[in-house]
PDB file of C-alpha atoms and ligand atoms in Angstrom:
ATOM      1  CA  UNK A   1       0.000   0.000   0.000  1.00 48.00           C
ATOM      2  CA  UNK A   2       1.295   3.439  -0.920  1.00 48.00           C
ATOM      3  CA  UNK A   3       1.454   5.580   2.203  1.00 80.00           C
ATOM      4  CA  UNK A   4       2.802   8.706   0.592  1.00 93.00           C
ATOM      5  CA  UNK A   5       0.115  11.328   0.165  1.00 97.00           C
ATOM      6  CA  UNK A   6       0.440  14.011  -2.493  1.00 98.00           C
ATOM      7  CA  UNK A   7      -0.479  17.356  -0.967  1.00 98.00           C
ATOM      8  CA  UNK A   8      -1.153  20.581  -2.861  1.00 98.00           C
ATOM      9  CA  UNK A   9      -1.740  23.762  -0.899  1.00 98.00           C
ATOM     10  CA  UNK A  10      -3.822  26.759  -1.964  1.00 99.00           C
ATOM     11  CA  UNK A  11      -3.034  29.869   0.073  1.00 98.00           C
ATOM     12  CA  UNK A  12      -5.747  32.528   0.376  1.00 98.00           C
ATOM     13  CA  UNK A  13      -3.996  35.860   1.057  1.00 98.00           C
ATOM     14  CA  UNK A  14      -7.255  37.598   2.066  1.00 97.00           C
ATOM     15  CA  UNK A  15      -7.708  35.364   5.122  1.00 98.00           C
ATOM     16  CA  UNK A  16      -4.214  33.858   5.396  1.00 98.00           C
ATOM     17  CA  UNK A  17      -5.892  30.442   5.159  1.00 98.00           C
ATOM     18  CA  UNK A  18      -4.353  27.347   3.627  1.00 98.00           C
ATOM     19  CA  UNK A  19      -6.679  25.029   1.724  1.00 99.00           C
ATOM     20  CA  UNK A  20      -5.503  21.613   0.619  1.00 99.00           C
ATOM     21  CA  UNK A  21      -6.016  18.830  -1.874  1.00 99.00           C
ATOM     22  CA  UNK A  22      -4.590  15.569  -0.522  1.00 98.00           C
ATOM     23  CA  UNK A  23      -4.393  12.861  -3.166  1.00 98.00           C
ATOM     24  CA  UNK A  24      -3.467   9.218  -3.498  1.00 98.00           C
ATOM     25  CA  UNK A  25      -1.298   9.197  -6.641  1.00 97.00           C
ATOM     26  CA  UNK A  26      -1.932   5.466  -7.179  1.00 96.00           C
ATOM     27  CA  UNK A  27      -5.713   5.741  -7.515  1.00 97.00           C
ATOM     28  CA  UNK A  28      -6.081   9.483  -8.327  1.00 98.00           C
ATOM     29  CA  UNK A  29      -8.603   9.835  -5.516  1.00 98.00           C
ATOM     30  CA  UNK A  30      -8.419  12.946  -3.369  1.00 98.00           C
ATOM     31  CA  UNK A  31      -9.919  14.891  -0.481  1.00 98.00           C
ATOM     32  CA  UNK A  32     -10.309  18.660  -0.213  1.00 99.00           C
ATOM     33  CA  UNK A  33      -9.496  20.128   3.205  1.00 99.00           C
ATOM     34  CA  UNK A  34     -10.829  23.439   4.572  1.00 98.00           C
ATOM     35  CA  UNK A  35     -11.887  25.165   1.346  1.00 98.00           C
ATOM     36  CA  UNK A  36     -12.691  28.891   1.467  1.00 98.00           C
ATOM     37  CA  UNK A  37     -15.798  30.550  -0.002  1.00 98.00           C
ATOM     38  CA  UNK A  38     -14.765  34.121  -0.761  1.00 98.00           C
ATOM     39  CA  UNK A  39     -16.520  36.975   1.003  1.00 98.00           C
ATOM     40  CA  UNK A  40     -15.905  40.708   0.818  1.00 98.00           C
ATOM     41  CA  UNK A  41     -17.365  42.248   3.954  1.00 97.00           C
ATOM     42  CA  UNK A  42     -17.202  45.786   2.611  1.00 97.00           C
ATOM     43  CA  UNK A  43     -19.588  45.083  -0.255  1.00 98.00           C
ATOM     44  CA  UNK A  44     -21.269  41.970   1.169  1.00 97.00           C
ATOM     45  CA  UNK A  45     -20.276  40.053  -1.971  1.00 98.00           C
ATOM     46  CA  UNK A  46     -19.573  36.324  -2.121  1.00 98.00           C
ATOM     47  CA  UNK A  47     -17.495  34.596  -4.802  1.00 98.00           C
ATOM     48  CA  UNK A  48     -16.034  31.201  -5.601  1.00 98.00           C
ATOM     49  CA  UNK A  49     -12.583  32.202  -6.873  1.00 98.00           C
ATOM     50  CA  UNK A  50     -10.682  30.039  -4.368  1.00 98.00           C
ATOM     51  CA  UNK A  51     -12.989  27.041  -4.727  1.00 98.00           C
ATOM     52  CA  UNK A  52     -12.985  27.231  -8.545  1.00 98.00           C
ATOM     53  CA  UNK A  53      -9.203  27.332  -8.526  1.00 98.00           C
ATOM     54  CA  UNK A  54      -9.244  24.057  -6.558  1.00 99.00           C
ATOM     55  CA  UNK A  55     -11.797  22.564  -8.971  1.00 99.00           C
ATOM     56  CA  UNK A  56      -9.627  23.548 -11.965  1.00 98.00           C
ATOM     57  CA  UNK A  57      -6.621  21.858 -10.353  1.00 98.00           C
ATOM     58  CA  UNK A  58      -8.632  18.684  -9.697  1.00 98.00           C
ATOM     59  CA  UNK A  59      -9.844  18.591 -13.272  1.00 98.00           C
ATOM     60  CA  UNK A  60      -6.378  19.227 -14.742  1.00 98.00           C
ATOM     61  CA  UNK A  61      -4.911  16.385 -12.684  1.00 98.00           C
ATOM     62  CA  UNK A  62      -7.790  14.014 -13.448  1.00 98.00           C
ATOM     63  CA  UNK A  63      -8.549  13.531  -9.739  1.00 98.00           C
ATOM     64  CA  UNK A  64     -11.806  12.221  -8.264  1.00 98.00           C
ATOM     65  CA  UNK A  65     -12.990  13.886  -5.053  1.00 98.00           C
ATOM     66  CA  UNK A  66     -13.901  11.405  -2.313  1.00 98.00           C
ATOM     67  CA  UNK A  67     -14.286  13.801   0.597  1.00 99.00           C
ATOM     68  CA  UNK A  68     -14.795  17.480   1.375  1.00 99.00           C
ATOM     69  CA  UNK A  69     -13.369  17.854   4.871  1.00 99.00           C
ATOM     70  CA  UNK A  70     -13.509  20.685   7.382  1.00 98.00           C
ATOM     71  CA  UNK A  71     -11.290  20.571  10.472  1.00 98.00           C
ATOM     72  CA  UNK A  72     -13.557  22.911  12.463  1.00 98.00           C
ATOM     73  CA  UNK A  73     -16.254  25.565  12.037  1.00 98.00           C
ATOM     74  CA  UNK A  74     -14.066  28.472  10.937  1.00 98.00           C
ATOM     75  CA  UNK A  75     -14.351  31.881  12.573  1.00 98.00           C
ATOM     76  CA  UNK A  76     -12.544  33.894   9.921  1.00 98.00           C
ATOM     77  CA  UNK A  77     -13.903  32.747   6.556  1.00 98.00           C
ATOM     78  CA  UNK A  78     -16.894  30.979   5.008  1.00 98.00           C
ATOM     79  CA  UNK A  79     -16.505  27.276   4.203  1.00 98.00           C
ATOM     80  CA  UNK A  80     -16.847  26.339   0.521  1.00 98.00           C
ATOM     81  CA  UNK A  81     -17.856  22.765   1.459  1.00 98.00           C
ATOM     82  CA  UNK A  82     -21.441  23.174   0.319  1.00 98.00           C
ATOM     83  CA  UNK A  83     -20.467  24.786  -2.986  1.00 98.00           C
ATOM     84  CA  UNK A  84     -17.894  22.081  -3.708  1.00 98.00           C
ATOM     85  CA  UNK A  85     -20.415  19.357  -2.905  1.00 98.00           C
ATOM     86  CA  UNK A  86     -22.791  20.912  -5.448  1.00 98.00           C
ATOM     87  CA  UNK A  87     -19.999  20.775  -8.047  1.00 98.00           C
ATOM     88  CA  UNK A  88     -18.477  17.357  -7.286  1.00 98.00           C
ATOM     89  CA  UNK A  89     -21.175  15.375  -5.493  1.00 98.00           C
ATOM     90  CA  UNK A  90     -18.580  14.368  -2.872  1.00 98.00           C
ATOM     91  CA  UNK A  91     -19.706  13.990   0.754  1.00 98.00           C
ATOM     92  CA  UNK A  92     -18.956  16.712   3.307  1.00 98.00           C
ATOM     93  CA  UNK A  93     -17.576  15.922   6.754  1.00 99.00           C
ATOM     94  CA  UNK A  94     -16.558  17.557  10.033  1.00 99.00           C
ATOM     95  CA  UNK A  95     -16.006  16.426  13.636  1.00 98.00           C
ATOM     96  CA  UNK A  96     -19.063  15.118  15.487  1.00 98.00           C
ATOM     97  CA  UNK A  97     -18.679  17.626  18.298  1.00 98.00           C
ATOM     98  CA  UNK A  98     -19.795  20.280  15.824  1.00 98.00           C
ATOM     99  CA  UNK A  99     -23.183  19.804  17.483  1.00 98.00           C
ATOM    100  CA  UNK A 100     -21.759  21.468  20.621  1.00 98.00           C
ATOM    101  CA  UNK A 101     -20.579  24.424  18.535  1.00 98.00           C
ATOM    102  CA  UNK A 102     -23.999  24.585  16.883  1.00 98.00           C
ATOM    103  CA  UNK A 103     -25.754  24.640  20.270  1.00 98.00           C
ATOM    104  CA  UNK A 104     -23.432  27.361  21.545  1.00 97.00           C
ATOM    105  CA  UNK A 105     -23.851  29.636  18.529  1.00 97.00           C
ATOM    106  CA  UNK A 106     -27.552  28.868  18.115  1.00 98.00           C
ATOM    107  CA  UNK A 107     -27.882  30.630  21.477  1.00 97.00           C
ATOM    108  CA  UNK A 108     -25.583  33.522  20.524  1.00 97.00           C
ATOM    109  CA  UNK A 109     -27.478  34.111  17.264  1.00 98.00           C
ATOM    110  CA  UNK A 110     -30.905  33.452  18.856  1.00 97.00           C
ATOM    111  CA  UNK A 111     -31.628  31.085  15.984  1.00 97.00           C
ATOM    112  CA  UNK A 112     -34.355  28.614  17.030  1.00 97.00           C
ATOM    113  CA  UNK A 113     -34.778  27.169  13.514  1.00 97.00           C
ATOM    114  CA  UNK A 114     -31.165  25.945  13.330  1.00 98.00           C
ATOM    115  CA  UNK A 115     -30.990  22.157  13.594  1.00 98.00           C
ATOM    116  CA  UNK A 116     -28.165  21.638  16.090  1.00 98.00           C
ATOM    117  CA  UNK A 117     -27.788  17.963  15.221  1.00 98.00           C
ATOM    118  CA  UNK A 118     -24.995  17.995  12.616  1.00 98.00           C
ATOM    119  CA  UNK A 119     -27.448  16.997   9.876  1.00 98.00           C
ATOM    120  CA  UNK A 120     -25.948  19.680   7.603  1.00 98.00           C
ATOM    121  CA  UNK A 121     -22.982  17.357   6.870  1.00 98.00           C
ATOM    122  CA  UNK A 122     -22.964  13.929   5.209  1.00 98.00           C
ATOM    123  CA  UNK A 123     -20.571  12.496   7.783  1.00 98.00           C
ATOM    124  CA  UNK A 124     -19.670  13.409  11.365  1.00 99.00           C
ATOM    125  CA  UNK A 125     -16.340  11.905  12.418  1.00 98.00           C
ATOM    126  CA  UNK A 126     -15.817  10.522  15.909  1.00 98.00           C
ATOM    127  CA  UNK A 127     -12.450  10.432  17.646  1.00 98.00           C
ATOM    128  CA  UNK A 128     -10.321   7.587  16.255  1.00 98.00           C
ATOM    129  CA  UNK A 129     -12.617   6.940  13.289  1.00 98.00           C
ATOM    130  CA  UNK A 130     -10.953   5.851  10.045  1.00 98.00           C
ATOM    131  CA  UNK A 131     -11.706   6.636   6.416  1.00 98.00           C
ATOM    132  CA  UNK A 132      -9.866   6.289   3.141  1.00 98.00           C
ATOM    133  CA  UNK A 133      -8.630   8.474   0.311  1.00 98.00           C
ATOM    134  CA  UNK A 134      -8.010   5.968  -2.452  1.00 98.00           C
ATOM    135  CA  UNK A 135      -5.601   3.490  -0.853  1.00 97.00           C
ATOM    136  CA  UNK A 136      -4.418   5.966   1.754  1.00 97.00           C
ATOM    137  CA  UNK A 137      -5.712   5.374   5.241  1.00 97.00           C
ATOM    138  CA  UNK A 138      -7.229   8.334   7.047  1.00 98.00           C
ATOM    139  CA  UNK A 139      -7.688   8.634  10.792  1.00 98.00           C
ATOM    140  CA  UNK A 140      -9.343  11.281  12.914  1.00 98.00           C
ATOM    141  CA  UNK A 141      -7.818  12.752  16.073  1.00 98.00           C
ATOM    142  CA  UNK A 142     -10.053  14.853  18.306  1.00 98.00           C
ATOM    143  CA  UNK A 143      -8.119  18.138  18.711  1.00 98.00           C
ATOM    144  CA  UNK A 144     -10.288  20.674  20.583  1.00 98.00           C
ATOM    145  CA  UNK A 145      -9.086  23.835  22.304  1.00 98.00           C
ATOM    146  CA  UNK A 146      -9.279  26.329  19.437  1.00 98.00           C
ATOM    147  CA  UNK A 147     -12.930  25.242  19.077  1.00 98.00           C
ATOM    148  CA  UNK A 148     -15.054  22.585  20.804  1.00 98.00           C
ATOM    149  CA  UNK A 149     -15.197  20.522  17.614  1.00 98.00           C
ATOM    150  CA  UNK A 150     -11.707  20.737  16.081  1.00 98.00           C
ATOM    151  CA  UNK A 151     -10.293  17.544  14.609  1.00 98.00           C
ATOM    152  CA  UNK A 152      -7.053  16.564  12.889  1.00 98.00           C
ATOM    153  CA  UNK A 153      -7.133  14.441   9.741  1.00 98.00           C
ATOM    154  CA  UNK A 154      -4.172  12.049   9.544  1.00 98.00           C
ATOM    155  CA  UNK A 155      -3.885  10.816   5.941  1.00 98.00           C
ATOM    156  CA  UNK A 156      -1.032   8.433   5.105  1.00 96.00           C
ATOM    157  CA  UNK A 157       2.184  10.181   6.192  1.00 96.00           C
ATOM    158  CA  UNK A 158       0.502  13.582   6.595  1.00 98.00           C
ATOM    159  CA  UNK A 159      -1.686  15.330   9.161  1.00 98.00           C
ATOM    160  CA  UNK A 160      -3.973  18.313   8.626  1.00 98.00           C
ATOM    161  CA  UNK A 161      -3.699  20.018  11.986  1.00 98.00           C
ATOM    162  CA  UNK A 162      -5.331  23.316  11.083  1.00 96.00           C
ATOM    163  CA  UNK A 163      -5.661  25.677  14.016  1.00 98.00           C
ATOM    164  CA  UNK A 164      -3.546  23.932  16.645  1.00 98.00           C
ATOM    165  CA  UNK A 165       0.094  24.543  15.711  1.00 98.00           C
ATOM    166  CA  UNK A 166       1.027  27.140  13.110  1.00 98.00           C
ATOM    167  CA  UNK A 167       4.514  27.220  11.586  1.00 97.00           C
ATOM    168  CA  UNK A 168       7.170  27.054  14.328  1.00 96.00           C
ATOM    169  CA  UNK A 169       7.908  30.809  14.017  1.00 95.00           C
ATOM    170  CA  UNK A 170       4.180  31.592  14.526  1.00 94.00           C
ATOM    171  CA  UNK A 171       3.448  29.416  17.546  1.00 96.00           C
ATOM    172  CA  UNK A 172      -0.084  28.183  18.110  1.00 97.00           C
ATOM    173  CA  UNK A 173      -3.724  29.036  17.409  1.00 98.00           C
ATOM    174  CA  UNK A 174      -5.742  31.188  19.769  1.00 98.00           C
ATOM    175  CA  UNK A 175      -8.054  29.561  22.296  1.00 98.00           C
ATOM    176  CA  UNK A 176     -10.338  32.422  23.310  1.00 96.00           C
ATOM    177  CA  UNK A 177     -13.330  31.969  21.020  1.00 96.00           C
ATOM    178  CA  UNK A 178     -16.584  30.858  22.714  1.00 94.00           C
ATOM    179  CA  UNK A 179     -15.945  27.223  23.714  1.00 96.00           C
ATOM    180  CA  UNK A 180     -12.156  27.610  23.445  1.00 97.00           C
ATOM    181  CA  UNK A 181      -9.714  26.320  26.072  1.00 98.00           C
ATOM    182  CA  UNK A 182      -5.949  26.857  26.205  1.00 98.00           C
ATOM    183  CA  UNK A 183      -5.502  23.807  28.460  1.00 97.00           C
ATOM    184  CA  UNK A 184      -7.432  21.580  26.076  1.00 98.00           C
ATOM    185  CA  UNK A 185      -5.453  22.992  23.135  1.00 98.00           C
ATOM    186  CA  UNK A 186      -2.220  22.044  24.921  1.00 97.00           C
ATOM    187  CA  UNK A 187      -3.462  18.451  25.275  1.00 97.00           C
ATOM    188  CA  UNK A 188      -4.471  18.325  21.596  1.00 98.00           C
ATOM    189  CA  UNK A 189      -1.026  19.584  20.615  1.00 97.00           C
ATOM    190  CA  UNK A 190       0.656  16.904  22.740  1.00 96.00           C
ATOM    191  CA  UNK A 191      -1.321  14.260  20.868  1.00 97.00           C
ATOM    192  CA  UNK A 192      -0.264  15.681  17.494  1.00 98.00           C
ATOM    193  CA  UNK A 193       3.353  15.730  18.679  1.00 97.00           C
ATOM    194  CA  UNK A 194       3.097  12.047  19.578  1.00 97.00           C
ATOM    195  CA  UNK A 195       2.626  11.176  15.878  1.00 98.00           C
ATOM    196  CA  UNK A 196       5.783   9.763  14.186  1.00 97.00           C
ATOM    197  CA  UNK A 197       8.570  12.402  14.062  1.00 97.00           C
ATOM    198  CA  UNK A 198       8.637  12.529  10.245  1.00 97.00           C
ATOM    199  CA  UNK A 199       4.853  13.062   9.901  1.00 98.00           C
ATOM    200  CA  UNK A 200       4.286  15.997   7.546  1.00 98.00           C
ATOM    201  CA  UNK A 201       2.091  18.554   9.297  1.00 98.00           C
ATOM    202  CA  UNK A 202      -0.047  20.973   7.279  1.00 98.00           C
ATOM    203  CA  UNK A 203      -1.310  24.003   9.156  1.00 98.00           C
ATOM    204  CA  UNK A 204      -4.485  25.974   8.507  1.00 98.00           C
ATOM    205  CA  UNK A 205      -3.180  29.538   8.533  1.00 98.00           C
ATOM    206  CA  UNK A 206       0.034  31.372   8.026  1.00 98.00           C
ATOM    207  CA  UNK A 207       0.080  34.992   9.148  1.00 98.00           C
ATOM    208  CA  UNK A 208       3.492  35.586   7.546  1.00 97.00           C
ATOM    209  CA  UNK A 209       5.404  36.918  10.577  1.00 96.00           C
ATOM    210  CA  UNK A 210       7.819  39.673   9.636  1.00 96.00           C
ATOM    211  CA  UNK A 211       6.309  39.704   6.156  1.00 97.00           C
ATOM    212  CA  UNK A 212       8.060  36.493   5.086  1.00 97.00           C
ATOM    213  CA  UNK A 213       6.594  34.393   2.267  1.00 98.00           C
ATOM    214  CA  UNK A 214       3.716  32.115   3.306  1.00 98.00           C
ATOM    215  CA  UNK A 215       4.632  28.623   4.560  1.00 98.00           C
ATOM    216  CA  UNK A 216       2.436  25.805   5.764  1.00 98.00           C
ATOM    217  CA  UNK A 217       4.391  22.531   5.979  1.00 98.00           C
ATOM    218  CA  UNK A 218       6.456  21.294   8.913  1.00 98.00           C
ATOM    219  CA  UNK A 219       7.148  17.972  10.631  1.00 98.00           C
ATOM    220  CA  UNK A 220       6.520  16.766  14.155  1.00 97.00           C
ATOM    221  CA  UNK A 221      10.302  16.849  14.729  1.00 97.00           C
ATOM    222  CA  UNK A 222      10.557  20.461  13.500  1.00 97.00           C
ATOM    223  CA  UNK A 223       7.670  21.582  15.686  1.00 97.00           C
ATOM    224  CA  UNK A 224       9.156  19.914  18.770  1.00 95.00           C
ATOM    225  CA  UNK A 225      12.521  21.522  18.111  1.00 94.00           C
ATOM    226  CA  UNK A 226      11.437  24.968  17.036  1.00 94.00           C
ATOM    227  CA  UNK A 227       7.940  26.018  18.139  1.00 95.00           C
ATOM    228  CA  UNK A 228       8.385  28.549  20.931  1.00 84.00           C
ATOM    229  CA  UNK A 229       4.868  28.033  22.345  1.00 89.00           C
ATOM    230  CA  UNK A 230       5.343  24.313  22.910  1.00 87.00           C
ATOM    231  CA  UNK A 231       9.039  23.645  23.468  1.00 78.00           C
ATOM    232  CA  UNK A 232       9.655  20.806  25.891  1.00 70.00           C
ATOM    233  CA  UNK A 233      10.497  23.328  28.605  1.00 69.00           C
ATOM    234  CA  UNK A 234       6.926  24.588  28.684  1.00 82.00           C
ATOM    235  CA  UNK A 235       4.505  22.858  31.065  1.00 91.00           C
ATOM    236  CA  UNK A 236       0.775  22.897  30.445  1.00 94.00           C
ATOM    237  CA  UNK A 237       0.345  25.651  33.063  1.00 95.00           C
ATOM    238  CA  UNK A 238       3.068  27.759  31.436  1.00 94.00           C
ATOM    239  CA  UNK A 239       1.542  27.252  27.989  1.00 95.00           C
ATOM    240  CA  UNK A 240      -1.903  28.256  29.276  1.00 96.00           C
ATOM    241  CA  UNK A 241      -0.446  31.429  30.839  1.00 95.00           C
ATOM    242  CA  UNK A 242       1.402  32.386  27.615  1.00 93.00           C
ATOM    243  CA  UNK A 243      -1.587  31.555  25.388  1.00 96.00           C
ATOM    244  CA  UNK A 244      -4.166  33.368  27.530  1.00 96.00           C
ATOM    245  CA  UNK A 245      -1.961  36.457  27.854  1.00 96.00           C
ATOM    246  CA  UNK A 246      -1.567  36.631  24.083  1.00 95.00           C
ATOM    247  CA  UNK A 247      -5.271  35.973  23.501  1.00 96.00           C
ATOM    248  CA  UNK A 248      -6.150  38.989  25.675  1.00 94.00           C
ATOM    249  CA  UNK A 249      -4.326  41.171  23.124  1.00 94.00           C
ATOM    250  CA  UNK A 250      -6.060  39.795  20.011  1.00 95.00           C
ATOM    251  CA  UNK A 251      -9.141  41.448  18.522  1.00 94.00           C
ATOM    252  CA  UNK A 252     -11.889  39.085  17.345  1.00 95.00           C
ATOM    253  CA  UNK A 253     -11.461  37.962  13.703  1.00 96.00           C
ATOM    254  CA  UNK A 254     -13.161  40.534  11.524  1.00 96.00           C
ATOM    255  CA  UNK A 255     -15.510  37.919  10.038  1.00 97.00           C
ATOM    256  CA  UNK A 256     -16.341  35.887  13.167  1.00 97.00           C
ATOM    257  CA  UNK A 257     -20.010  36.948  13.281  1.00 98.00           C
ATOM    258  CA  UNK A 258     -20.373  36.662   9.511  1.00 98.00           C
ATOM    259  CA  UNK A 259     -18.640  33.306   9.238  1.00 98.00           C
ATOM    260  CA  UNK A 260     -20.037  31.248  12.104  1.00 98.00           C
ATOM    261  CA  UNK A 261     -23.642  31.579  10.949  1.00 98.00           C
ATOM    262  CA  UNK A 262     -22.645  30.127   7.585  1.00 98.00           C
ATOM    263  CA  UNK A 263     -20.236  27.521   8.902  1.00 98.00           C
ATOM    264  CA  UNK A 264     -22.410  26.036  11.667  1.00 98.00           C
ATOM    265  CA  UNK A 265     -24.959  25.519   8.908  1.00 98.00           C
ATOM    266  CA  UNK A 266     -22.521  23.411   6.851  1.00 98.00           C
ATOM    267  CA  UNK A 267     -21.445  26.276   4.556  1.00 98.00           C
ATOM    268  CA  UNK A 268     -25.022  27.125   3.517  1.00 98.00           C
ATOM    269  CA  UNK A 269     -25.729  30.781   2.840  1.00 97.00           C
ATOM    270  CA  UNK A 270     -28.991  32.041   4.401  1.00 97.00           C
ATOM    271  CA  UNK A 271     -32.103  31.352   2.335  1.00 96.00           C
ATOM    272  CA  UNK A 272     -33.041  34.291   0.093  1.00 97.00           C
ATOM    273  CA  UNK A 273     -35.873  36.503   1.366  1.00 98.00           C
ATOM    274  CA  UNK A 274     -38.906  37.415  -0.775  1.00 98.00           C
ATOM    275  CA  UNK A 275     -36.828  39.911  -2.765  1.00 98.00           C
ATOM    276  CA  UNK A 276     -34.333  37.202  -3.695  1.00 98.00           C
ATOM    277  CA  UNK A 277     -31.572  38.625  -1.439  1.00 97.00           C
ATOM    278  CA  UNK A 278     -29.836  36.822   1.410  1.00 98.00           C
ATOM    279  CA  UNK A 279     -29.246  38.534   4.763  1.00 98.00           C
ATOM    280  CA  UNK A 280     -26.922  37.918   7.703  1.00 98.00           C
ATOM    281  CA  UNK A 281     -27.914  38.603  11.303  1.00 95.00           C
ATOM    282  CA  UNK A 282     -25.541  39.841  14.029  1.00 94.00           C
ATOM    283  CA  UNK A 283     -25.926  39.948  17.795  1.00 97.00           C
ATOM    284  CA  UNK A 284     -24.822  43.212  19.393  1.00 97.00           C
ATOM    285  CA  UNK A 285     -22.737  43.182  22.583  1.00 95.00           C
ATOM    286  CA  UNK A 286     -22.493  39.386  22.604  1.00 94.00           C
ATOM    287  CA  UNK A 287     -18.710  38.984  22.281  1.00 92.00           C
ATOM    288  CA  UNK A 288     -15.797  40.562  24.134  1.00 84.00           C
ATOM    289  CA  UNK A 289     -12.689  41.617  22.299  1.00 79.00           C
ATOM    290  CA  UNK A 290     -13.184  45.197  21.137  1.00 83.00           C
ATOM    291  CA  UNK A 291     -10.309  47.584  21.713  1.00 80.00           C
ATOM    292  CA  UNK A 292     -11.723  51.064  22.334  1.00 83.00           C
ATOM    293  CA  UNK A 293      -8.281  52.664  22.681  1.00 77.00           C
TER     294      UNK A 293
HETATM  295  N1  GSH B 301      -6.720  39.164  11.839  1.00 74.23           N
HETATM  296  C1  GSH B 301      -7.364  37.923  11.526  1.00 74.23           C
HETATM  297  C2  GSH B 301      -7.279  37.035  12.758  1.00 74.23           C
HETATM  298  C3  GSH B 301      -7.871  35.704  12.527  1.00 74.23           C
HETATM  299  C4  GSH B 301      -7.714  34.777  13.748  1.00 74.23           C
HETATM  300  O1  GSH B 301      -8.027  35.139  14.916  1.00 74.23           O
HETATM  301  N2  GSH B 301      -7.246  33.563  13.470  1.00 74.23           N
HETATM  302  C5  GSH B 301      -7.210  32.504  14.413  1.00 74.23           C
HETATM  303  C6  GSH B 301      -7.453  31.192  13.698  1.00 74.23           C
HETATM  304  S1  GSH B 301      -9.129  31.124  13.105  1.00 74.23           S
HETATM  305  C7  GSH B 301      -5.894  32.446  15.188  1.00 74.23           C
HETATM  306  O2  GSH B 301      -5.606  31.462  15.840  1.00 74.23           O
HETATM  307  N3  GSH B 301      -5.079  33.499  15.150  1.00 74.23           N
HETATM  308  C8  GSH B 301      -3.853  33.513  15.871  1.00 74.23           C
HETATM  309  C9  GSH B 301      -3.240  34.867  15.898  1.00 74.23           C
HETATM  310  O3  GSH B 301      -3.819  35.783  15.280  1.00 74.23           O
HETATM  311  O4  GSH B 301      -2.186  34.999  16.556  1.00 74.23           O
HETATM  312  C10 GSH B 301      -8.812  38.177  11.120  1.00 74.23           C
HETATM  313  O5  GSH B 301      -9.370  39.208  11.499  1.00 74.23           O
HETATM  314  O6  GSH B 301      -9.376  37.343  10.403  1.00 74.23           O
HETATM  315 FE1  FE2 B 302      -9.839  28.738  13.130  1.00 74.23          FE
END
């Protein structure tokens, strides 16, 4: 069995997100991970530039899409899972604890009609569950902390760790969104670091510290050696103190209130109203994190 996954990354400079196609070269089957549906908050316009770029790549390479995977309900961009399902027919999936995120945000949005049962996805993955991409074996790790529902997809010799570890020079993801926990994130990171040392890790964002070019691939060994937030010297308590102190300085993502109402609904845009237009709804004074100077 061929264990080597072929990974192609698609960086979105608007949201600093990294989207992936992970393919089994032997069977030409692939999965799409964390695709972005474009949104311009100034004009309220949506677009499918990122997702269409991924579709073009898949067509050029003659790949067949087996899965459309999200690692967590994103707080900074819309998921293109629904759009890509409409184009490819492939099933969508996310971690089963997404129901906890749905319940939490159903309250924040005061949204009684939302079905908080995960029925918006074709598959909800449980911790330890396996799946396949062609002949590559996939396995799910439960990796909460950044959100209640975050999971890691291990596929062959790779792992899609999204918002746990960033590149070693960028540290770790924040843990201060509703349902977040720095202590739980530390535990999730320890589990990722217990994967084989040569495992290729693909992160979900790169904020290009110091303006360097975007990067997204590291290994377990490189993270252990070089990630300042999780070096072996740091205990869980020390990590929590560092993480929580940094989180207190971070404003909320500019699209958090836009994005969660789409993403907890499986990437569905709101139904059009009688005039054919779709509308978002925001709570006022529901989240902390404004800096009034
Ligand atoms: N400035 C970005 C921030 C996005 C953000 O908060 N990203 C999360 C992942 S969804 C994170 O962990 N950020 C870490 C950091 O900004 O240090 C935005 O407004 O979208
Ligand atoms: Fe995130």
